[in-house]
Tab-separated table of C-alpha atoms in Angstrom:
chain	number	residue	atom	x	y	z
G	1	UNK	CA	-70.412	-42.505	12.939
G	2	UNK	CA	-70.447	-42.968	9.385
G	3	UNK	CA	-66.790	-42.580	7.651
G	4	UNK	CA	-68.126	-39.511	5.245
G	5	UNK	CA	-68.389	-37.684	8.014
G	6	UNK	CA	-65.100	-38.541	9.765
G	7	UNK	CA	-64.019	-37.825	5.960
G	8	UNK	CA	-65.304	-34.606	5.603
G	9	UNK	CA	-64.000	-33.746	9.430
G	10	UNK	CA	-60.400	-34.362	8.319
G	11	UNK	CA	-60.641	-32.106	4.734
G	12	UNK	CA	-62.474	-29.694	6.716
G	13	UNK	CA	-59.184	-29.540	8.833
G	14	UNK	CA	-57.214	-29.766	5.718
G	15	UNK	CA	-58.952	-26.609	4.102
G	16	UNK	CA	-58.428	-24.765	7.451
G	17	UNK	CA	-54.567	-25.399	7.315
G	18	UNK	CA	-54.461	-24.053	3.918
G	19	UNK	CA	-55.988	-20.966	4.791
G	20	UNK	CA	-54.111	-20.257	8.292
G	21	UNK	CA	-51.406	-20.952	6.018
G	22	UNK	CA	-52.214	-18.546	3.201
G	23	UNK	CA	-53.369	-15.362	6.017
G	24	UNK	CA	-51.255	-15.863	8.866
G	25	UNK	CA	-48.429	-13.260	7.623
G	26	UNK	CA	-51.263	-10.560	7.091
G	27	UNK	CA	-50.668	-9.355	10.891
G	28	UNK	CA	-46.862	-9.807	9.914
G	29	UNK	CA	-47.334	-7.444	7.004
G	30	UNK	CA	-45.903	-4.258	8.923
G	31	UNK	CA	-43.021	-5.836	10.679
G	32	UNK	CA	-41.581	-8.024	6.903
G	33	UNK	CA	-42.364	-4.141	5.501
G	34	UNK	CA	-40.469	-2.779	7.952
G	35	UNK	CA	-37.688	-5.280	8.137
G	36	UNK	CA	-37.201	-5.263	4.193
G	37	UNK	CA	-38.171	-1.570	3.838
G	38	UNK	CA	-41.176	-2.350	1.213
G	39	UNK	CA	-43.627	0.086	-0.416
G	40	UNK	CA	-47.767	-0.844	-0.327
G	41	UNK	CA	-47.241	-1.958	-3.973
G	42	UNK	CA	-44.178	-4.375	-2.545
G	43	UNK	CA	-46.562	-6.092	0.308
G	44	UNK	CA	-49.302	-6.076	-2.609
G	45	UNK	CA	-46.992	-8.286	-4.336
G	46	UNK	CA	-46.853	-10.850	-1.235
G	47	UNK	CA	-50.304	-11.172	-1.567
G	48	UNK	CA	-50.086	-11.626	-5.397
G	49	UNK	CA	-47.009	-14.321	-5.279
G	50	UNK	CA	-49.548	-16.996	-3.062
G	51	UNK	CA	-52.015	-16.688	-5.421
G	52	UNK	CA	-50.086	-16.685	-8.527
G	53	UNK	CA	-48.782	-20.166	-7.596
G	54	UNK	CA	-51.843	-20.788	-6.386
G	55	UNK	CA	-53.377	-20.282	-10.073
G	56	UNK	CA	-51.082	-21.454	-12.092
G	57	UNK	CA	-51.288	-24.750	-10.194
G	58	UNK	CA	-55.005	-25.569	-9.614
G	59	UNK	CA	-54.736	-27.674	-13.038
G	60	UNK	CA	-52.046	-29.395	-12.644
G	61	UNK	CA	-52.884	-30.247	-9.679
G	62	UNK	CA	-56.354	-31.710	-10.663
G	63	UNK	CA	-53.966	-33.536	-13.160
G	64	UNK	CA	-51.945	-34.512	-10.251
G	65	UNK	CA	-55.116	-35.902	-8.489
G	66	UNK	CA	-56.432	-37.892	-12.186
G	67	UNK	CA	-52.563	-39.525	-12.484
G	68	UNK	CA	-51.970	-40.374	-8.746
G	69	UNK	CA	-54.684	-39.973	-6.808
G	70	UNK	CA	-56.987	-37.539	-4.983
G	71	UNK	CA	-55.451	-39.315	-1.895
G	72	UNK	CA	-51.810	-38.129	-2.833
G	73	UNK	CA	-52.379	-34.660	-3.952
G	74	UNK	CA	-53.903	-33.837	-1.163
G	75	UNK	CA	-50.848	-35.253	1.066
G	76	UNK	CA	-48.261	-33.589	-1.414
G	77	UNK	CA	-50.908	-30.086	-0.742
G	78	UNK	CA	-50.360	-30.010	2.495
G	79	UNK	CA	-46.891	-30.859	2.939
G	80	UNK	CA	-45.308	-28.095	0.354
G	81	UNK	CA	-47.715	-25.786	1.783
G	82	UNK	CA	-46.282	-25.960	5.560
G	83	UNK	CA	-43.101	-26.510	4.147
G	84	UNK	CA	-43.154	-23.062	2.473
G	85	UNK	CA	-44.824	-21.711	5.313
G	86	UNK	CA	-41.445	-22.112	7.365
G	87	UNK	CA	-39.092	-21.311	4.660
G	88	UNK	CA	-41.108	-18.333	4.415
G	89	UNK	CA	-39.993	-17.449	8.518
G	90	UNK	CA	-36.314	-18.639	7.518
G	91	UNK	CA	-35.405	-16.288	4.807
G	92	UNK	CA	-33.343	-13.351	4.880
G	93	UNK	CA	-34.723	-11.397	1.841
G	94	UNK	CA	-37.706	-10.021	0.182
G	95	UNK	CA	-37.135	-12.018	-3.209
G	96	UNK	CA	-36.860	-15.245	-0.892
G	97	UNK	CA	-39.850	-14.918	0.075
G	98	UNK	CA	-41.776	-13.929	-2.547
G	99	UNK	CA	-40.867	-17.536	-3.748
G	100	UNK	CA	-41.860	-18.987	-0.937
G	101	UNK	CA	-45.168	-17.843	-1.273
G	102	UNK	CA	-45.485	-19.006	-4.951
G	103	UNK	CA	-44.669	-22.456	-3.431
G	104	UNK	CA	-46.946	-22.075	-0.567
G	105	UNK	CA	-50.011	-21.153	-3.183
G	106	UNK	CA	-48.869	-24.352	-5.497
G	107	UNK	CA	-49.367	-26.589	-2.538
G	108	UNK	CA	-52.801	-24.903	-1.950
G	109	UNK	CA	-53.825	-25.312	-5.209
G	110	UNK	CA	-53.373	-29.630	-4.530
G	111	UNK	CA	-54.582	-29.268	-1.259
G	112	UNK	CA	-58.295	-27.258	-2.336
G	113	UNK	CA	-58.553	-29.550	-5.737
G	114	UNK	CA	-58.270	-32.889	-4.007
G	115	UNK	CA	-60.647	-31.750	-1.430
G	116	UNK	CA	-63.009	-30.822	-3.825
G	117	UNK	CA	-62.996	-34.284	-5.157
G	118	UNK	CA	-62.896	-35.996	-2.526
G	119	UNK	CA	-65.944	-33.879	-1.111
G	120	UNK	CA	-68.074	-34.464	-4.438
G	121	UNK	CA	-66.894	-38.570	-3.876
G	122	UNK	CA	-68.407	-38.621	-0.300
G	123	UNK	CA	-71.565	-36.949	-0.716
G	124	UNK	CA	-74.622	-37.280	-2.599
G	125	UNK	CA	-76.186	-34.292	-5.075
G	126	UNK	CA	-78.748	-33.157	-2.169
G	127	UNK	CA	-76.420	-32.725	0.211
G	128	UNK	CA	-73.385	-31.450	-2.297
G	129	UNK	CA	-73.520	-28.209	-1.432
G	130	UNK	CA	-73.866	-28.480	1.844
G	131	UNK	CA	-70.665	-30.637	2.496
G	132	UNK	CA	-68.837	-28.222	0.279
G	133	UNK	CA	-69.698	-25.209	2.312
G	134	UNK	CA	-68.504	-26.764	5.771
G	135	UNK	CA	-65.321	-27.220	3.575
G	136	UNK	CA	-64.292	-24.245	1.291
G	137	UNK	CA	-66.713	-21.777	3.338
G	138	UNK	CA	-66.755	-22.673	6.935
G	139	UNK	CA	-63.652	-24.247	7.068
G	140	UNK	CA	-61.557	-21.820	5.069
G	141	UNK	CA	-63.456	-18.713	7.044
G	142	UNK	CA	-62.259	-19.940	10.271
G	143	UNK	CA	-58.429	-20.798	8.333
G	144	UNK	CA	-58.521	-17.324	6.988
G	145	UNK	CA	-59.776	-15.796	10.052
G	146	UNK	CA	-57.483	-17.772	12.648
G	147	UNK	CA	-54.641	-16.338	10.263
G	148	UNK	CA	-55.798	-12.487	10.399
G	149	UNK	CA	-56.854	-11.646	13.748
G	150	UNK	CA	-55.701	-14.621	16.264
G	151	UNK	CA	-52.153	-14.767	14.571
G	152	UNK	CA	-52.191	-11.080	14.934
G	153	UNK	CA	-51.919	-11.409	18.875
G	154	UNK	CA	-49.809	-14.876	18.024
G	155	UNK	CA	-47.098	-11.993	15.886
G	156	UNK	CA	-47.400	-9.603	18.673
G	157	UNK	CA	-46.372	-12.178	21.622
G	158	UNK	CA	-43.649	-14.362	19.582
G	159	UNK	CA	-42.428	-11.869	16.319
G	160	UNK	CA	-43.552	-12.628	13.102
G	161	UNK	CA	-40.906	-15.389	12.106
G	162	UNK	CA	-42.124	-17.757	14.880
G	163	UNK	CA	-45.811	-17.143	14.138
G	164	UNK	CA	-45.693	-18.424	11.091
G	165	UNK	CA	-43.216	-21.562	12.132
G	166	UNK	CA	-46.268	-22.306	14.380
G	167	UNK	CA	-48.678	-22.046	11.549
G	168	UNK	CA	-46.262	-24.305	9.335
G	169	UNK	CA	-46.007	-27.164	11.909
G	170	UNK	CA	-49.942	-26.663	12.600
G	171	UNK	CA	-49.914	-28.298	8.816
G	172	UNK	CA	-47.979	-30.907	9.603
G	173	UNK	CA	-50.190	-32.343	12.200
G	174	UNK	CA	-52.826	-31.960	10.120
G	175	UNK	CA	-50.635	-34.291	7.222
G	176	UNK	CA	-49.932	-36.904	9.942
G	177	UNK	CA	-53.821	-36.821	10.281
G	178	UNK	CA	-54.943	-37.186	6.536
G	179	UNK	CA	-52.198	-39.980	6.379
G	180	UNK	CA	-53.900	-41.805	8.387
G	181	UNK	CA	-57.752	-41.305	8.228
G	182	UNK	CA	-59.665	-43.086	5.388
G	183	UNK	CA	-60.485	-39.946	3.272
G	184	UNK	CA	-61.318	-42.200	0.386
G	185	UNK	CA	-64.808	-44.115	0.287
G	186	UNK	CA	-63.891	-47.669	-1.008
G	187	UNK	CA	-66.677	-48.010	-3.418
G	188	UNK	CA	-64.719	-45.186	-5.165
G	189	UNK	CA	-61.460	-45.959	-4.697
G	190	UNK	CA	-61.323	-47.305	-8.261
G	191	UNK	CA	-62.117	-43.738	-9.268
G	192	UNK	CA	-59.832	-41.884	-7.181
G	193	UNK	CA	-57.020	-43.608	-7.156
G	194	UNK	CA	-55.439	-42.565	-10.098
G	195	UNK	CA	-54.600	-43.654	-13.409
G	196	UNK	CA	-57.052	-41.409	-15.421
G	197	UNK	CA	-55.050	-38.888	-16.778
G	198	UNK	CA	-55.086	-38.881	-20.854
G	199	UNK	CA	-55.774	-36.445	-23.764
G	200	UNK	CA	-59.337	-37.434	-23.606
G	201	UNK	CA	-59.408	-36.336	-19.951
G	202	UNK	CA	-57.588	-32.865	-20.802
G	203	UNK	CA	-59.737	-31.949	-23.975
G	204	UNK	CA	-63.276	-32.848	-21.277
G	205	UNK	CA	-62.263	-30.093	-18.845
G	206	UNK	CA	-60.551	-27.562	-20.970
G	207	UNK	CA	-63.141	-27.684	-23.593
G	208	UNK	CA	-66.275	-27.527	-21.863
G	209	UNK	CA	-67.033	-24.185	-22.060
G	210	UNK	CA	-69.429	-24.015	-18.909
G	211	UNK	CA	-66.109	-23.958	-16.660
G	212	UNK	CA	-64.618	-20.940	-18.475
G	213	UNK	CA	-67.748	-19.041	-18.246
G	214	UNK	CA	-68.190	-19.896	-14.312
G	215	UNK	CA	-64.417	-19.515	-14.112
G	216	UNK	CA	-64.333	-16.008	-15.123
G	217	UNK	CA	-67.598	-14.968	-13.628
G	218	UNK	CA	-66.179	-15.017	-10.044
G	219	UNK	CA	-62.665	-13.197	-11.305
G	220	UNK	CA	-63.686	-9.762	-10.436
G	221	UNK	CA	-64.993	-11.140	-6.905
G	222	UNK	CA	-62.482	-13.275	-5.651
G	223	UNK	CA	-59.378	-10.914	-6.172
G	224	UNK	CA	-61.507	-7.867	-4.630
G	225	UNK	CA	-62.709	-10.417	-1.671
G	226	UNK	CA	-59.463	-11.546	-1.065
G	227	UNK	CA	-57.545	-8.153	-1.324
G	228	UNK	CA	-60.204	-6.708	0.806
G	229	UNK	CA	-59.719	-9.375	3.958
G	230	UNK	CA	-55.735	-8.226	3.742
G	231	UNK	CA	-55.946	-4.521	3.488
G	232	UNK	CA	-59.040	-3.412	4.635
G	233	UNK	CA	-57.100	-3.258	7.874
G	234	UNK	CA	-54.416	-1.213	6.373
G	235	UNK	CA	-57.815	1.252	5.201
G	236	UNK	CA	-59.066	1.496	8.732
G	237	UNK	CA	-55.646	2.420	10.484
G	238	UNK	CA	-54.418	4.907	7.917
G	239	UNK	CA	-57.498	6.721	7.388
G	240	UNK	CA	-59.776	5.912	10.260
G	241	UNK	CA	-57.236	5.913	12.298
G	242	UNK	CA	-58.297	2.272	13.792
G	243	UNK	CA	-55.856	0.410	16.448
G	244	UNK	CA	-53.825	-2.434	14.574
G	245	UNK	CA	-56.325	-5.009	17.028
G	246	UNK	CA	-59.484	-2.813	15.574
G	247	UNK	CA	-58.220	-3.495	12.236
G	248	UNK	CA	-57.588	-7.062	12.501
G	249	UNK	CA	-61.358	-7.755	13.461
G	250	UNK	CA	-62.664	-6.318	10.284
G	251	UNK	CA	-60.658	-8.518	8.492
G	252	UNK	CA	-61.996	-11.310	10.908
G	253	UNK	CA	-65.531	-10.159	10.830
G	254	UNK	CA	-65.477	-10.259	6.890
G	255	UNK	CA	-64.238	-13.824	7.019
G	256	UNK	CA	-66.324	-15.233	10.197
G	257	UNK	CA	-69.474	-13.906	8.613
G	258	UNK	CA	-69.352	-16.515	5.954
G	259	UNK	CA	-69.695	-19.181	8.096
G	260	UNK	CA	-72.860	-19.260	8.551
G	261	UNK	CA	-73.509	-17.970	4.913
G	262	UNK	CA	-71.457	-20.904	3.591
G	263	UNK	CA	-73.952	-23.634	5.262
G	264	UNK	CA	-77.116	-21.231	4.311
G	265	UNK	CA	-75.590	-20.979	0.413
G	266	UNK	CA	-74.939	-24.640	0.606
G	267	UNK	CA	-78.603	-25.278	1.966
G	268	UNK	CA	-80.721	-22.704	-0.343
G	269	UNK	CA	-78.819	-24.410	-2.909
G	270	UNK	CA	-79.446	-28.136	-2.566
G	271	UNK	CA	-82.890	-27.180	-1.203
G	272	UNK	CA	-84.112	-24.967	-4.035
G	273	UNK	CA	-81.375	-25.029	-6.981
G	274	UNK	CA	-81.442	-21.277	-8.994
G	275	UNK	CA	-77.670	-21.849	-9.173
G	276	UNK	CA	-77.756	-18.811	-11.576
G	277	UNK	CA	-79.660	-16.416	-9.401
G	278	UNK	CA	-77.863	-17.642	-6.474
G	279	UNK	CA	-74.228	-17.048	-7.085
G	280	UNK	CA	-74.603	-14.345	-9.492
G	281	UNK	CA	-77.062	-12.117	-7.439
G	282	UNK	CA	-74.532	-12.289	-4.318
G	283	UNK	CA	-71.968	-11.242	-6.391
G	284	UNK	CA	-73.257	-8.179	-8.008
G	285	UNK	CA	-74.752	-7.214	-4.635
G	286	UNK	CA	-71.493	-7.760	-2.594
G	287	UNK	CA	-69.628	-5.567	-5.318
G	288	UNK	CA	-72.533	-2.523	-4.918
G	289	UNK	CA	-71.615	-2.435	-0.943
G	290	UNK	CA	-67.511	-2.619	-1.826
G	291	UNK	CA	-67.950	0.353	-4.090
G	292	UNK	CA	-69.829	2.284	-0.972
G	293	UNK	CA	-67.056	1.477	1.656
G	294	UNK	CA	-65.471	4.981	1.046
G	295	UNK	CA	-68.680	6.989	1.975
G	296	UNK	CA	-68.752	4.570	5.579
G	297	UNK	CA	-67.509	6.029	8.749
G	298	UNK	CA	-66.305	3.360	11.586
G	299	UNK	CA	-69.035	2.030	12.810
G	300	UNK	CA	-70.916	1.425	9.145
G	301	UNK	CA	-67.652	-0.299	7.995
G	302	UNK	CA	-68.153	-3.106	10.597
G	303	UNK	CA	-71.588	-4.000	9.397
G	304	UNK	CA	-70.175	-3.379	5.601
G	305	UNK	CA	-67.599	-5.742	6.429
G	306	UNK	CA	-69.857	-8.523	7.764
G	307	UNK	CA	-72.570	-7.870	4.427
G	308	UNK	CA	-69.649	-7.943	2.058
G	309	UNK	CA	-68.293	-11.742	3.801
G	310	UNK	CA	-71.942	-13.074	4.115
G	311	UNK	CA	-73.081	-12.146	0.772
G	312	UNK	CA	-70.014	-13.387	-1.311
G	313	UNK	CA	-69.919	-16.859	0.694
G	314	UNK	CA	-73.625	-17.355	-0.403
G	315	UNK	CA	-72.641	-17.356	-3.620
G	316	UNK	CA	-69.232	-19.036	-3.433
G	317	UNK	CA	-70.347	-22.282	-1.939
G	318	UNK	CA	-72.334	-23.873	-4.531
G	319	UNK	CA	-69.643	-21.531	-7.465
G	320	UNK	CA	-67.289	-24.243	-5.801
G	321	UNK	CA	-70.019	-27.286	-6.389
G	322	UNK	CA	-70.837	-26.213	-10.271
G	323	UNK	CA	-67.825	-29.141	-11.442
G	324	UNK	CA	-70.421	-31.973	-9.913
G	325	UNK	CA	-73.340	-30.708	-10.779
G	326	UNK	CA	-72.538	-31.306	-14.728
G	327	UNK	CA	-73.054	-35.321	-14.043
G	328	UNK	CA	-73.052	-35.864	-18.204
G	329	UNK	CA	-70.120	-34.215	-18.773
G	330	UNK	CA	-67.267	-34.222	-15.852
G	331	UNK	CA	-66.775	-37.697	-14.637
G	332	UNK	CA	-65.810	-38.337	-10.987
G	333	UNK	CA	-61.878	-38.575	-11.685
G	334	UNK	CA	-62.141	-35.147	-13.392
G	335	UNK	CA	-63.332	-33.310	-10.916
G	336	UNK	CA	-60.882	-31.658	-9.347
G	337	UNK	CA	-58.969	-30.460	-12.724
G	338	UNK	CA	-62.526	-29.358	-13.546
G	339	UNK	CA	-62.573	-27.241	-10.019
G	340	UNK	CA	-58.603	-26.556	-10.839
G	341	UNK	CA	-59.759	-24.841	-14.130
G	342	UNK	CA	-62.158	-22.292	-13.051
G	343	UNK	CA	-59.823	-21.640	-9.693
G	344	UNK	CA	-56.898	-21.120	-11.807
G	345	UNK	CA	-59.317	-18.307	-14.026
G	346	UNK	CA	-60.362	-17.126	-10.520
G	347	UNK	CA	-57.186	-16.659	-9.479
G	348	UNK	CA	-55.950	-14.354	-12.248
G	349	UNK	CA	-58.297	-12.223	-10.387
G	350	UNK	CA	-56.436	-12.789	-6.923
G	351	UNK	CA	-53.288	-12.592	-8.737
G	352	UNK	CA	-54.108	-9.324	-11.387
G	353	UNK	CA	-56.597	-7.340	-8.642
G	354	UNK	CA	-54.126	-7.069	-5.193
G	355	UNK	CA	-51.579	-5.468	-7.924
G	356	UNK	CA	-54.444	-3.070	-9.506
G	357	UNK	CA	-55.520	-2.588	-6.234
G	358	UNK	CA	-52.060	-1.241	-4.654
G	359	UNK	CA	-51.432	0.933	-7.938
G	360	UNK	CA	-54.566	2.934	-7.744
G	361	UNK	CA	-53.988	3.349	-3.724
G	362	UNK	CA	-50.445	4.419	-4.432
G	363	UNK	CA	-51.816	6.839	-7.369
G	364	UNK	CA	-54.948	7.956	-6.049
G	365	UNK	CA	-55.507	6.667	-2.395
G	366	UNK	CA	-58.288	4.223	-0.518
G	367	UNK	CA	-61.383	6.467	-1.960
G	368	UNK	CA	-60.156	5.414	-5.520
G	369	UNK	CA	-58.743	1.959	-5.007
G	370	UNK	CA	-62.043	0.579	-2.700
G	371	UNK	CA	-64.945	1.273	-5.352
G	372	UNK	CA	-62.307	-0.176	-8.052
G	373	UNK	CA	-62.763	-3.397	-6.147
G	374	UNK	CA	-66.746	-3.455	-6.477
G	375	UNK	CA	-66.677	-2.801	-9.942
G	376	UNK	CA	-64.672	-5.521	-10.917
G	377	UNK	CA	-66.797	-7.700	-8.929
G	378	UNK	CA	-69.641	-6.508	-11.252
G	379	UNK	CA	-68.274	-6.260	-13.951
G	380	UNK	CA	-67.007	-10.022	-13.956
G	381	UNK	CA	-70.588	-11.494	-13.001
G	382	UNK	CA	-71.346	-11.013	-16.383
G	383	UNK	CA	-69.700	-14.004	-17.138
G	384	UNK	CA	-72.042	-16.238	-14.997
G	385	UNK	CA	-75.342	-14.964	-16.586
G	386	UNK	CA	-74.623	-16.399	-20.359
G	387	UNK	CA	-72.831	-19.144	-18.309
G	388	UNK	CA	-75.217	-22.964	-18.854
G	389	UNK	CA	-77.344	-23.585	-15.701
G	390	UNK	CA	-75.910	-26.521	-13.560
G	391	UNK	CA	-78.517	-29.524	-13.359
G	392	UNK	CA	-79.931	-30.404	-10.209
G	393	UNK	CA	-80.449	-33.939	-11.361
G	394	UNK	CA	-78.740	-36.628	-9.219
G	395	UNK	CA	-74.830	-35.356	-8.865
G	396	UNK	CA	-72.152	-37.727	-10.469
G	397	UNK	CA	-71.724	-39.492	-7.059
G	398	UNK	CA	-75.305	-40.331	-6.340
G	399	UNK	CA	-74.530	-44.243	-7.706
G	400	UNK	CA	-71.960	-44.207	-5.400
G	401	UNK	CA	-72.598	-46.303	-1.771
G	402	UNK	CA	-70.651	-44.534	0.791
G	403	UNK	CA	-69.041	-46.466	3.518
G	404	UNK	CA	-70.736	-46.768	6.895
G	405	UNK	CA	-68.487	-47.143	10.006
C-alpha cells in the first residue's frame, strides 16, 4: 500500500479526534446547564470559548508547524486537545470550563493546520481536493457526528463527565498512533521539518490578499453551520417538541450528509476546477434554505437538515484546498499558516455568530435567530466573488515524489 495513503488514514483519524473532541459535550449541554444553572446565552458561550481558541490559534499554529515541524504540531494538536477534553470532565465550575474549551480549540487549531499541510505534502494537484475532503469533510463529519448523536446515548448511559473522559483518551490513542506512523513523505521532509519561520515567511501569508478575501468569504457560513449542528436540536425539542434522541439525529444528519458531499466537492473540483462557482454558489444556496427553516414543520426539517450539510461541504472542501492551489505564491512550508489565516478569519464567524445567535433567540426566539443565520451566510459570500480565482495548474507538491511502501 503506498505510505500516502497509510498517511492520509492516520490524519483522517487525527481530524476525527478533533472533532469528537470539539462536539461530544453537545448531548452534555442540558445536564453542565443544569448542573451550573446557565442561561441559552451561557451554553452559547461554550460553544464560542472552543472556537475562540480555536481562531486565535490557527496562525500560530501554522507558525508552530514553519518553526518545528508539521510533524510536531500536529502531536502537540492532539495532545492539548484530549488533555482539555478531560480537564473539561474534571472541573467544578462554569468559568473552569470555559477555559478548558479555549485550550481544547488552541490544540485544534495545530491539529487541522498541520493536517492541512501535511495533506497538500502527500498529494498531487489532481487529486488535492479529493484527499482534503476524506480529511476536513469526511473525516470531521463522522468526528462531529460521533460527538452529537452517538455520545448522546454514550452521556445518557455513563453521565456527561465520563463521556467526555472517553472522548479525551479516544485522542490519546490516536497520538500514540501519529507518533508512530510516517505521516511525513521523505522527499519532503526537508520542507516540513521546520526551520522556515522568518519575517519573509509572515509578510507571504499575511499579505497576500487572496487569503483574506477567501478567509472572510466563508465567515458568515461557518459560524451559522457550526451553531446550527449544536442547537438545531435545542430548535426541534423546544418548539417541535422533538425527543432529545430525535434531536440529536438532525444534528447527525446535517453532519453525515457531508460525507459524501465532501468526496463529490473534492471530485467536481479536481475534475472540473470553477473554484469560484463552486464554493461560492453552495454557500449562498445553503444560507437561502437556513433562512427557510422557520416556515418547516418536522418532517421538512430533516431533509432541510441534510440540504443545508451537503450543500455547505461541497463548497468547504476545496475552500480548505485554496492555500495549495496558489503554487507561485505560498510555498510548501507555508501552508498551513496560510490555511491558519483564513481559519482564524473563519472563526471570528464561529466565535462572533453562536453569541449573535443566542442574543436574538433570547430577544426574539428561533423564528428570528434561524433566518439571522442564512443571511450571514450570504451576506459573507460576497467576499469570495472579488476574491482571485485559484489556479488549477500543477499544485505546489506536484514536483514532489511521494514514497511508495
Amino acid at each position: 500500500m503506498n505510505n500516502r495513503w497509510i498517511a492520509l488514514a492516520v490524519l483522517c483519524l487525527g481530524v476525527f479526534q478533533f472533532t469528537l473532541n470539539w462536539f461530544c459535550v453537545v448531548p452534555a449541554f442540558p445536564a453542565i446547564a443544569h448542573e451550573y444553572g446557565l442561561s441559552i446565552p451561557q451554553v452559547a458561550a461554550l460553544v464560542a470559548a472552543f472556537v475562540g481558541g480555536y481562531g486565535i490559534c490557527h496562525l500560530p499554529a501554522g507558525w508552530l508547524s514553519a518553526r518545528f515541524g508539521m510533524r510536531c504540531a500536529l502531536l502537540i494538536g492532539i495532545a492539548l486537545e484530549a488533555c482539555a477534553s478531560l480537564s473539561g470532565a474534571l472541573v467544578s465550575s462554569y468559568p473552569a470550563m470555559l477555559v478548558t474549551r479555549l485550550i481544547a480549540g488552541a490544540g485544534g487549531a495545530c491539529c487541522l493546520g498541520a493536517v492541512v499541510g501535511l495533506v497538500s505534502a502527500w498529494f498531487r494537484d489532481r487529486e488535492l481536493s479529493f484527499a482534503m475532503g476524506l480529511t476536513t469533510g469526511v473525516a470531521f463529519a463522522l468526528g462531529a457526528a460521533t460527538g452529537l448523536f452517538l455520545w448522546s446515548m454514550v452521556v445518557t448511559a455513563v453521565g456527561w463527565h465520563t463521556a467526555i473522559v472517553i472522548a479525551g483518551f479516544i485522542g490519546f490513542g490516536v497520538l500514540l498512533l501519529a507518533w508512530i506512523a510516517p505521516i511525513v513523505p521523505r522527499a519532503a521532509a526537508a520542507t516540513l521539518d521546520g526551520g522556515h519561520l522568518d519575517t519573509r515567511a509572515v509578510r507571504r501569508v499575511l499579505c497576500n490578499g487572496a487569503l483574506w478575501w477567501w478567509g472572510l468569504s466563508i465567515v458568515g457560513s461557518y459560524g451559522s453551520f457550526f451553531t446550527l449542528a449544536q442547537f438545531l436540536p435545542i430548535y426541534a425539542e423546544r418548539v417541535l417538541r422533538f425527543s432529545p434522541t430525535e434531536g440529536g439525529r438532525l444534528s447527525a444528519l446535517l453532519l453525515l450528509s457531508g460525507i459524501p458531499a465532501a468526496m463529490l466537492g473534492g471530485w467536481l473540483s479536481d475534475r472540473f476546477g470553477r473554484i469560484k462557482l463552486l464554493i461560492c454558489g453552495a454557500f449562498v444556496v445553503s444560507g437561502i434554505v437556513t433562512v427557510m427553516l422557520p416556515r418547516l414543520d418536522g418532517g421538512s426539517l430533516h431533509l432541510a437538515a441534510a440540504a443545508i450539510g451537503l450543500i455547505t461541504m461541497i463548497g468547504l472542501t476545496p475552500w480548505f484546498s485554496v492555500p495549495a492551489m496558489y503554487p507561485d505564491r505560498i510555498p510548501l512550508h507555508d501552508v498551513p499558516a496560510a490555511s491558519g489565516l483564513m481559519l482564524s478569519l473563519a472563526a471570528v464567524g464561529g466565535f462572533a455568530v453562536p453569541l449573535g445567535f443566542g442574543r436574538i433567540v433570547a430577544s426574539y426566539g428561533f423564528d428570528a435567530g434561524l433566518p439571522y443565520l442564512g443571511i450571514v451566510s450570504i451576506a459573507f459570500t460576497a467576499f469570495g466573488l472579488i476574491a482571485p480565482t485559484p489556479s488549477r495548474r500543477r499544485g505546489i507538491v506536484g514536483h514532489i515524489q511521494t514514497d511508495a511502501a
